[in-house]
C-alpha cells in the first residue's frame, strides 16, 4: 500500500488522483463528504473529472451525538479534551503504521454509530469525522491507494469503481421500469432496509447511498407517492400485506407484522381476522406484551373487537403475558361470552397464581348459564390443588360426574392429583381405582401422591402393580419414586430403583440423574452420587446444582467449590439455585473470602434482589461471623419472606445477641410476616445464649397460645437449655415432666449437661437414667455422669 508520510493536502490530492487515474480510467475517488442533515452523516461520493473540479475538500465534523459517547470522546474540561485528542492521535499513528491490521468499514456501514475503521484483533475503532482527529489525518487518508497487488484488502479502488458502475446501472433500470421495484420508503423502520427492492432479483437501492450518481436524489424527488408501483401499486401491495402478517408472526418478526398492519389501517384496508390472530399467537409465544398491546389498539381501530374469537385470543394473549388486569378489561368489554371466553379468563387468573379468583369465576360462569367443558374442569381442579381447596375440589368432582367427564383419562388424572395435593390420599386412590382407562400420567400422579405423603411402601407397591398391568414407566415415574426414597432416606430401596432405572434405559436421563444424585446425597452416600453424576455425559445446570448441593449438605464445602470451578470450565451458566448451594458450602467451612467473591458474582448476575439468594447471603455472612455484613444484606432485601427474617435471627442467635433477635422478631411481626417454628427455635436459642430467661419463656408461651405454632421436641429442649444455663435445674426438670409430648434423649441430655455444669448430682443421675432408657449406648451420657460424680467426690 502506497502512503505519503507528511504530505501536504495538495501533494496528497495529486498522489490520489494519479493512483485513481491509473486504476479507474481517470475517475477520482476522493474524501469529499456530502452532508445530509436529516441523517446526520457524511457520505463519500465518487466524482468523475467532468462532474467535479475539486478532488478534495475539508471534511466537516458531523458526527452522530452518540458516537462521541461511544468511544469515550465526550469531554467537559480542557484537560479531558487534550487527553482525548492525544489518545485519538496515537490510534491514527497505529493505523498508518500498518493499515492491513484494520478493517475498512466505510463502504458497508449504514449507521453513523459504526466506526469507519476497526482493528481486526484489538478493540480499537476510528471515525474519519471525529472532532479530535489531528489535522494531518485527512491528507494522509487521501494519499492512500486502496489497492494491493495480492488483492488481500477488501476496499481496493477498482472494486469501488465496479460498485459505482453497478449502482448507476441499477438506478437506470429502476427509472426505466419502476413497476418492477417494491417501494419500501413508507414501511421501512431501519436504514438497513432498502428504499427500493427489485421484485425478482431482490437487488436493493438506497436514496442516500454513497455510491449513487449525483442525479438520483433530484430524479426520485419528482416521483409521485407510489409511482414506483405504477400508480395504484402501493395500495395493491398494502392489501396483500395481510397474507404476509401470518408468516412474519410465525417467524417471530412481530414488529414487521405490526408495521404492515399499521400501514393497512392507514390506507383503510381491512386485514383478515386470521392475520390478527396469528400476530397475537406470535405475541404469546414470545411473551411480547408491548407488541400485543399495539395489536389490540389496531384491532380496535379496525372495528374488529366485536369478533368473539379475536377477543378470546386477546384475553389469552394478556393472560399468558402476565397481564391479568388487561385480560379482565377485554373480558368485561365483550358484548357476549362463550365457553372459550370464560376458559381464557379463568386460565389467566389460574396461571397468575390467583387461584381463588379463578374458582370464583368458574362459579360466575355457571350462573351465566354456560356449561363447562373438560378443559375448564382441568384448569379449576389444578387451581384447587394449588391452594389445597379440598371442599371446592369435591364440589367440582360431583359436577364432573354430572356432566359425564369422570371417565375421561385426563380429568381423572387431575382429580387424583387434586385429592393427593389436598392431603386426601384415600379419595385419590378411590378415583384412581375407579378409572376405566389409565395411562402413564395417571399412574405417575398416584405414585407422586403417595411419595409426597411419605407413603413410600404404597408408592413402590403401585409401581410393581404398574408393571404387571403392562404400563411402561417413564422418567417422571422414577423421579417420583426416588423422591419417596429420599424423603425417608431409604438407601436400599433407592439402590433397587437404580437397578430398575438402568434396565429401563433411563440412567443417562438428566432429570432422573438429578433425582438419583439427590437421593444418594440425602442418604449420605456421596460417592455413589458422584458416580451417577460422572456417568451422565450431557449435564444441565439442574444436575450440577444437585451435585454441588449434595456436597454442601454433607459439609464438604471444598468439594462443592471445586465442582463449581469444573462447572465454569464446561461453560454452564449458574442460576440462583447454584449460588444458594455455593453460599451454603461457604457457610459450612466458614470460607468468608470465597463467599464474598460469590457475592460479587451475584451482583453482576442480577440475582442480588432474589429473596432466596439474599437469605443465603445473610446465612453465609452470619455463619462466617460477619454479622454486620449479614445485617447489611438483610436490610437491602426489599421483599423479605419468613426465610430471610429467620436467617437474620439465626445469625443473631449464633452470636449470642438475644436482644437483637427479640427486636427483629417484633419488627417481623409488625411488618406482617408470620414467624414459623424455625423462627421461634432460633429466637429461643438466642435467648438461651444471652441469659434472657423471662423473655425466652414469654416467647415460648406466645408461640403456643397466641401464634398457634405447635412446639416440637426441639422447642422444649431449648426451654430446658434456657432454664439449665440459668441454674434453674429444678424448674427445667419440672418442665420436662409436664411436657405434653414424650421427651427424647436430646431433652434429657440437655438437662444432664446443665446438671454437670452446675454440679447437681441428683438431677444429673435422674436425667442419666432417662437417657439410658432411650439410648443405652450413648457414650456422651456416660462421660457426663462420670465427670459429675467425680467433681462431687472431689468437692
PDB file of N, CA and C in Angstrom, residues 460 463 473 477-483 485-486 490-509 511-521 523 525-536 543:
ATOM      1  N   UNK A 460     -44.113 -47.687  46.067  1.00  0.00           N
ATOM      2  CA  UNK A 460     -43.351 -48.759  45.433  1.00  0.00           C
ATOM      3  C   UNK A 460     -44.258 -49.935  45.048  1.00  0.00           C
ATOM      4  N   UNK A 463     -45.948 -49.065  41.919  1.00  0.00           N
ATOM      5  CA  UNK A 463     -45.005 -49.210  40.803  1.00  0.00           C
ATOM      6  C   UNK A 463     -44.950 -50.660  40.326  1.00  0.00           C
ATOM      7  N   UNK A 473     -42.963 -47.511  32.674  1.00  0.00           N
ATOM      8  CA  UNK A 473     -42.639 -46.263  33.395  1.00  0.00           C
ATOM      9  C   UNK A 473     -41.825 -45.320  32.518  1.00  0.00           C
ATOM     10  N   UNK A 477     -41.971 -41.190  36.351  1.00  0.00           N
ATOM     11  CA  UNK A 477     -42.240 -42.269  37.307  1.00  0.00           C
ATOM     12  C   UNK A 477     -41.062 -42.454  38.247  1.00  0.00           C
ATOM     13  N   UNK A 478     -39.884 -42.552  37.680  1.00  0.00           N
ATOM     14  CA  UNK A 478     -38.690 -42.811  38.501  1.00  0.00           C
ATOM     15  C   UNK A 478     -38.346 -41.623  39.390  1.00  0.00           C
ATOM     16  N   UNK A 479     -38.582 -40.414  38.904  1.00  0.00           N
ATOM     17  CA  UNK A 479     -38.312 -39.235  39.732  1.00  0.00           C
ATOM     18  C   UNK A 479     -39.219 -39.243  40.963  1.00  0.00           C
ATOM     19  N   UNK A 480     -40.511 -39.582  40.768  1.00  0.00           N
ATOM     20  CA  UNK A 480     -41.450 -39.634  41.898  1.00  0.00           C
ATOM     21  C   UNK A 480     -41.043 -40.708  42.899  1.00  0.00           C
ATOM     22  N   UNK A 481     -40.643 -41.874  42.406  1.00  0.00           N
ATOM     23  CA  UNK A 481     -40.237 -42.971  43.286  1.00  0.00           C
ATOM     24  C   UNK A 481     -38.958 -42.635  44.046  1.00  0.00           C
ATOM     25  N   UNK A 482     -38.023 -42.003  43.363  1.00  0.00           N
ATOM     26  CA  UNK A 482     -36.778 -41.595  44.029  1.00  0.00           C
ATOM     27  C   UNK A 482     -37.057 -40.539  45.095  1.00  0.00           C
ATOM     28  N   UNK A 483     -38.058 -39.715  44.839  1.00  0.00           N
ATOM     29  CA  UNK A 483     -38.441 -38.716  45.840  1.00  0.00           C
ATOM     30  C   UNK A 483     -38.960 -39.400  47.094  1.00  0.00           C
ATOM     31  N   UNK A 485     -38.064 -42.402  48.176  1.00  0.00           N
ATOM     32  CA  UNK A 485     -36.894 -42.950  48.866  1.00  0.00           C
ATOM     33  C   UNK A 485     -36.097 -41.860  49.567  1.00  0.00           C
ATOM     34  N   UNK A 486     -35.998 -40.701  48.929  1.00  0.00           N
ATOM     35  CA  UNK A 486     -35.245 -39.589  49.503  1.00  0.00           C
ATOM     36  C   UNK A 486     -35.893 -39.081  50.772  1.00  0.00           C
ATOM     37  N   UNK A 490     -34.194 -43.958  52.443  1.00  0.00           N
ATOM     38  CA  UNK A 490     -34.139 -45.412  52.291  1.00  0.00           C
ATOM     39  C   UNK A 490     -33.140 -45.764  51.193  1.00  0.00           C
ATOM     40  N   UNK A 491     -31.908 -46.032  51.620  1.00  0.00           N
ATOM     41  CA  UNK A 491     -30.840 -46.286  50.662  1.00  0.00           C
ATOM     42  C   UNK A 491     -31.057 -47.591  49.899  1.00  0.00           C
ATOM     43  N   UNK A 492     -31.494 -48.639  50.596  1.00  0.00           N
ATOM     44  CA  UNK A 492     -31.665 -49.928  49.931  1.00  0.00           C
ATOM     45  C   UNK A 492     -32.740 -49.858  48.845  1.00  0.00           C
ATOM     46  N   UNK A 493     -33.867 -49.214  49.167  1.00  0.00           N
ATOM     47  CA  UNK A 493     -34.915 -49.055  48.164  1.00  0.00           C
ATOM     48  C   UNK A 493     -34.417 -48.211  46.993  1.00  0.00           C
ATOM     49  N   UNK A 494     -33.612 -47.205  47.311  1.00  0.00           N
ATOM     50  CA  UNK A 494     -33.054 -46.354  46.263  1.00  0.00           C
ATOM     51  C   UNK A 494     -32.134 -47.119  45.334  1.00  0.00           C
ATOM     52  N   UNK A 495     -31.327 -47.999  45.899  1.00  0.00           N
ATOM     53  CA  UNK A 495     -30.428 -48.811  45.072  1.00  0.00           C
ATOM     54  C   UNK A 495     -31.210 -49.763  44.165  1.00  0.00           C
ATOM     55  N   UNK A 496     -32.296 -50.347  44.705  1.00  0.00           N
ATOM     56  CA  UNK A 496     -33.133 -51.214  43.880  1.00  0.00           C
ATOM     57  C   UNK A 496     -33.736 -50.446  42.710  1.00  0.00           C
ATOM     58  N   UNK A 497     -34.190 -49.237  43.016  1.00  0.00           N
ATOM     59  CA  UNK A 497     -34.748 -48.396  41.950  1.00  0.00           C
ATOM     60  C   UNK A 497     -33.684 -48.061  40.911  1.00  0.00           C
ATOM     61  N   UNK A 498     -32.479 -47.821  41.381  1.00  0.00           N
ATOM     62  CA  UNK A 498     -31.374 -47.502  40.473  1.00  0.00           C
ATOM     63  C   UNK A 498     -31.178 -48.632  39.465  1.00  0.00           C
ATOM     64  N   UNK A 499     -31.249 -49.871  39.939  1.00  0.00           N
ATOM     65  CA  UNK A 499     -31.087 -51.003  39.020  1.00  0.00           C
ATOM     66  C   UNK A 499     -32.237 -51.064  38.015  1.00  0.00           C
ATOM     67  N   UNK A 500     -33.469 -50.743  38.470  1.00  0.00           N
ATOM     68  CA  UNK A 500     -34.615 -50.686  37.543  1.00  0.00           C
ATOM     69  C   UNK A 500     -34.409 -49.585  36.503  1.00  0.00           C
ATOM     70  N   UNK A 501     -33.857 -48.476  36.945  1.00  0.00           N
ATOM     71  CA  UNK A 501     -33.611 -47.346  36.035  1.00  0.00           C
ATOM     72  C   UNK A 501     -32.618 -47.751  34.950  1.00  0.00           C
ATOM     73  N   UNK A 502     -31.579 -48.465  35.354  1.00  0.00           N
ATOM     74  CA  UNK A 502     -30.574 -48.917  34.381  1.00  0.00           C
ATOM     75  C   UNK A 502     -31.216 -49.864  33.369  1.00  0.00           C
ATOM     76  N   UNK A 503     -32.032 -50.817  33.868  1.00  0.00           N
ATOM     77  CA  UNK A 503     -32.686 -51.773  32.972  1.00  0.00           C
ATOM     78  C   UNK A 503     -33.653 -51.078  32.012  1.00  0.00           C
ATOM     79  N   UNK A 504     -34.282 -49.995  32.480  1.00  0.00           N
ATOM     80  CA  UNK A 504     -35.259 -49.280  31.647  1.00  0.00           C
ATOM     81  C   UNK A 504     -34.606 -48.283  30.701  1.00  0.00           C
ATOM     82  N   UNK A 505     -33.303 -48.093  30.831  1.00  0.00           N
ATOM     83  CA  UNK A 505     -32.583 -47.211  29.916  1.00  0.00           C
ATOM     84  C   UNK A 505     -32.650 -45.742  30.251  1.00  0.00           C
ATOM     85  N   UNK A 506     -32.948 -45.414  31.517  1.00  0.00           N
ATOM     86  CA  UNK A 506     -33.076 -44.008  31.907  1.00  0.00           C
ATOM     87  C   UNK A 506     -31.886 -43.505  32.725  1.00  0.00           C
ATOM     88  N   UNK A 507     -30.820 -44.286  32.802  1.00  0.00           N
ATOM     89  CA  UNK A 507     -29.685 -43.888  33.641  1.00  0.00           C
ATOM     90  C   UNK A 507     -29.034 -42.601  33.138  1.00  0.00           C
ATOM     91  N   UNK A 508     -29.018 -42.418  31.811  1.00  0.00           N
ATOM     92  CA  UNK A 508     -28.380 -41.221  31.251  1.00  0.00           C
ATOM     93  C   UNK A 508     -29.332 -40.033  31.162  1.00  0.00           C
ATOM     94  N   UNK A 509     -30.601 -40.234  31.560  1.00  0.00           N
ATOM     95  CA  UNK A 509     -31.566 -39.132  31.545  1.00  0.00           C
ATOM     96  C   UNK A 509     -31.179 -38.118  32.610  1.00  0.00           C
ATOM     97  N   UNK A 511     -32.806 -35.684  34.027  1.00  0.00           N
ATOM     98  CA  UNK A 511     -33.786 -35.445  35.090  1.00  0.00           C
ATOM     99  C   UNK A 511     -33.730 -36.565  36.122  1.00  0.00           C
ATOM    100  N   UNK A 512     -33.716 -37.806  35.635  1.00  0.00           N
ATOM    101  CA  UNK A 512     -33.598 -38.948  36.542  1.00  0.00           C
ATOM    102  C   UNK A 512     -32.248 -38.906  37.260  1.00  0.00           C
ATOM    103  N   UNK A 513     -31.197 -38.532  36.526  1.00  0.00           N
ATOM    104  CA  UNK A 513     -29.871 -38.437  37.129  1.00  0.00           C
ATOM    105  C   UNK A 513     -29.835 -37.452  38.282  1.00  0.00           C
ATOM    106  N   UNK A 514     -30.494 -36.310  38.127  1.00  0.00           N
ATOM    107  CA  UNK A 514     -30.542 -35.312  39.203  1.00  0.00           C
ATOM    108  C   UNK A 514     -31.237 -35.879  40.435  1.00  0.00           C
ATOM    109  N   UNK A 515     -32.349 -36.628  40.200  1.00  0.00           N
ATOM    110  CA  UNK A 515     -33.071 -37.232  41.321  1.00  0.00           C
ATOM    111  C   UNK A 515     -32.222 -38.308  42.004  1.00  0.00           C
ATOM    112  N   UNK A 516     -31.472 -39.077  41.205  1.00  0.00           N
ATOM    113  CA  UNK A 516     -30.576 -40.100  41.769  1.00  0.00           C
ATOM    114  C   UNK A 516     -29.472 -39.458  42.618  1.00  0.00           C
ATOM    115  N   UNK A 517     -28.872 -38.423  42.095  1.00  0.00           N
ATOM    116  CA  UNK A 517     -27.820 -37.708  42.832  1.00  0.00           C
ATOM    117  C   UNK A 517     -28.377 -37.188  44.153  1.00  0.00           C
ATOM    118  N   UNK A 518     -29.567 -36.599  44.079  1.00  0.00           N
ATOM    119  CA  UNK A 518     -30.198 -36.052  45.286  1.00  0.00           C
ATOM    120  C   UNK A 518     -30.493 -37.158  46.302  1.00  0.00           C
ATOM    121  N   UNK A 519     -30.993 -38.303  45.816  1.00  0.00           N
ATOM    122  CA  UNK A 519     -31.320 -39.429  46.705  1.00  0.00           C
ATOM    123  C   UNK A 519     -30.070 -39.950  47.408  1.00  0.00           C
ATOM    124  N   UNK A 520     -29.002 -40.190  46.633  1.00  0.00           N
ATOM    125  CA  UNK A 520     -27.773 -40.714  47.234  1.00  0.00           C
ATOM    126  C   UNK A 520     -27.157 -39.709  48.211  1.00  0.00           C
ATOM    127  N   UNK A 521     -27.236 -38.434  47.873  1.00  0.00           N
ATOM    128  CA  UNK A 521     -26.671 -37.409  48.758  1.00  0.00           C
ATOM    129  C   UNK A 521     -27.444 -37.350  50.076  1.00  0.00           C
ATOM    130  N   UNK A 523     -29.075 -39.715  51.401  1.00  0.00           N
ATOM    131  CA  UNK A 523     -28.795 -40.962  52.124  1.00  0.00           C
ATOM    132  C   UNK A 523     -27.331 -41.038  52.568  1.00  0.00           C
ATOM    133  N   UNK A 525     -24.632 -41.006  50.862  1.00  0.00           N
ATOM    134  CA  UNK A 525     -23.816 -41.888  50.024  1.00  0.00           C
ATOM    135  C   UNK A 525     -23.251 -41.021  48.888  1.00  0.00           C
ATOM    136  N   UNK A 526     -22.397 -40.059  49.258  1.00  0.00           N
ATOM    137  CA  UNK A 526     -21.966 -39.035  48.320  1.00  0.00           C
ATOM    138  C   UNK A 526     -21.110 -39.611  47.197  1.00  0.00           C
ATOM    139  N   UNK A 527     -20.386 -40.699  47.457  1.00  0.00           N
ATOM    140  CA  UNK A 527     -19.562 -41.311  46.409  1.00  0.00           C
ATOM    141  C   UNK A 527     -20.439 -41.899  45.304  1.00  0.00           C
ATOM    142  N   UNK A 528     -21.547 -42.529  45.685  1.00  0.00           N
ATOM    143  CA  UNK A 528     -22.483 -43.055  44.698  1.00  0.00           C
ATOM    144  C   UNK A 528     -23.097 -41.915  43.883  1.00  0.00           C
ATOM    145  N   UNK A 529     -23.395 -40.817  44.583  1.00  0.00           N
ATOM    146  CA  UNK A 529     -23.964 -39.655  43.891  1.00  0.00           C
ATOM    147  C   UNK A 529     -22.997 -39.139  42.833  1.00  0.00           C
ATOM    148  N   UNK A 530     -21.716 -39.064  43.195  1.00  0.00           N
ATOM    149  CA  UNK A 530     -20.721 -38.553  42.249  1.00  0.00           C
ATOM    150  C   UNK A 530     -20.542 -39.526  41.075  1.00  0.00           C
ATOM    151  N   UNK A 531     -20.664 -40.808  41.333  1.00  0.00           N
ATOM    152  CA  UNK A 531     -20.536 -41.792  40.261  1.00  0.00           C
ATOM    153  C   UNK A 531     -21.664 -41.637  39.250  1.00  0.00           C
ATOM    154  N   UNK A 532     -22.883 -41.446  39.755  1.00  0.00           N
ATOM    155  CA  UNK A 532     -24.029 -41.199  38.862  1.00  0.00           C
ATOM    156  C   UNK A 532     -23.794 -39.928  38.060  1.00  0.00           C
ATOM    157  N   UNK A 533     -23.329 -38.898  38.738  1.00  0.00           N
ATOM    158  CA  UNK A 533     -23.060 -37.613  38.093  1.00  0.00           C
ATOM    159  C   UNK A 533     -22.046 -37.758  36.959  1.00  0.00           C
ATOM    160  N   UNK A 534     -20.975 -38.494  37.223  1.00  0.00           N
ATOM    161  CA  UNK A 534     -19.920 -38.664  36.219  1.00  0.00           C
ATOM    162  C   UNK A 534     -20.376 -39.474  35.015  1.00  0.00           C
ATOM    163  N   UNK A 535     -21.344 -40.375  35.219  1.00  0.00           N
ATOM    164  CA  UNK A 535     -21.801 -41.240  34.127  1.00  0.00           C
ATOM    165  C   UNK A 535     -22.771 -40.553  33.170  1.00  0.00           C
ATOM    166  N   UNK A 536     -23.236 -39.352  33.532  1.00  0.00           N
ATOM    167  CA  UNK A 536     -24.151 -38.608  32.652  1.00  0.00           C
ATOM    168  C   UNK A 536     -23.313 -37.648  31.812  1.00  0.00           C
ATOM    169  N   UNK A 543     -28.588 -30.619  37.203  1.00  0.00           N
ATOM    170  CA  UNK A 543     -27.762 -31.733  37.682  1.00  0.00           C
ATOM    171  C   UNK A 543     -26.540 -31.215  38.430  1.00  0.00           C
TER     172      UNK A 543
END
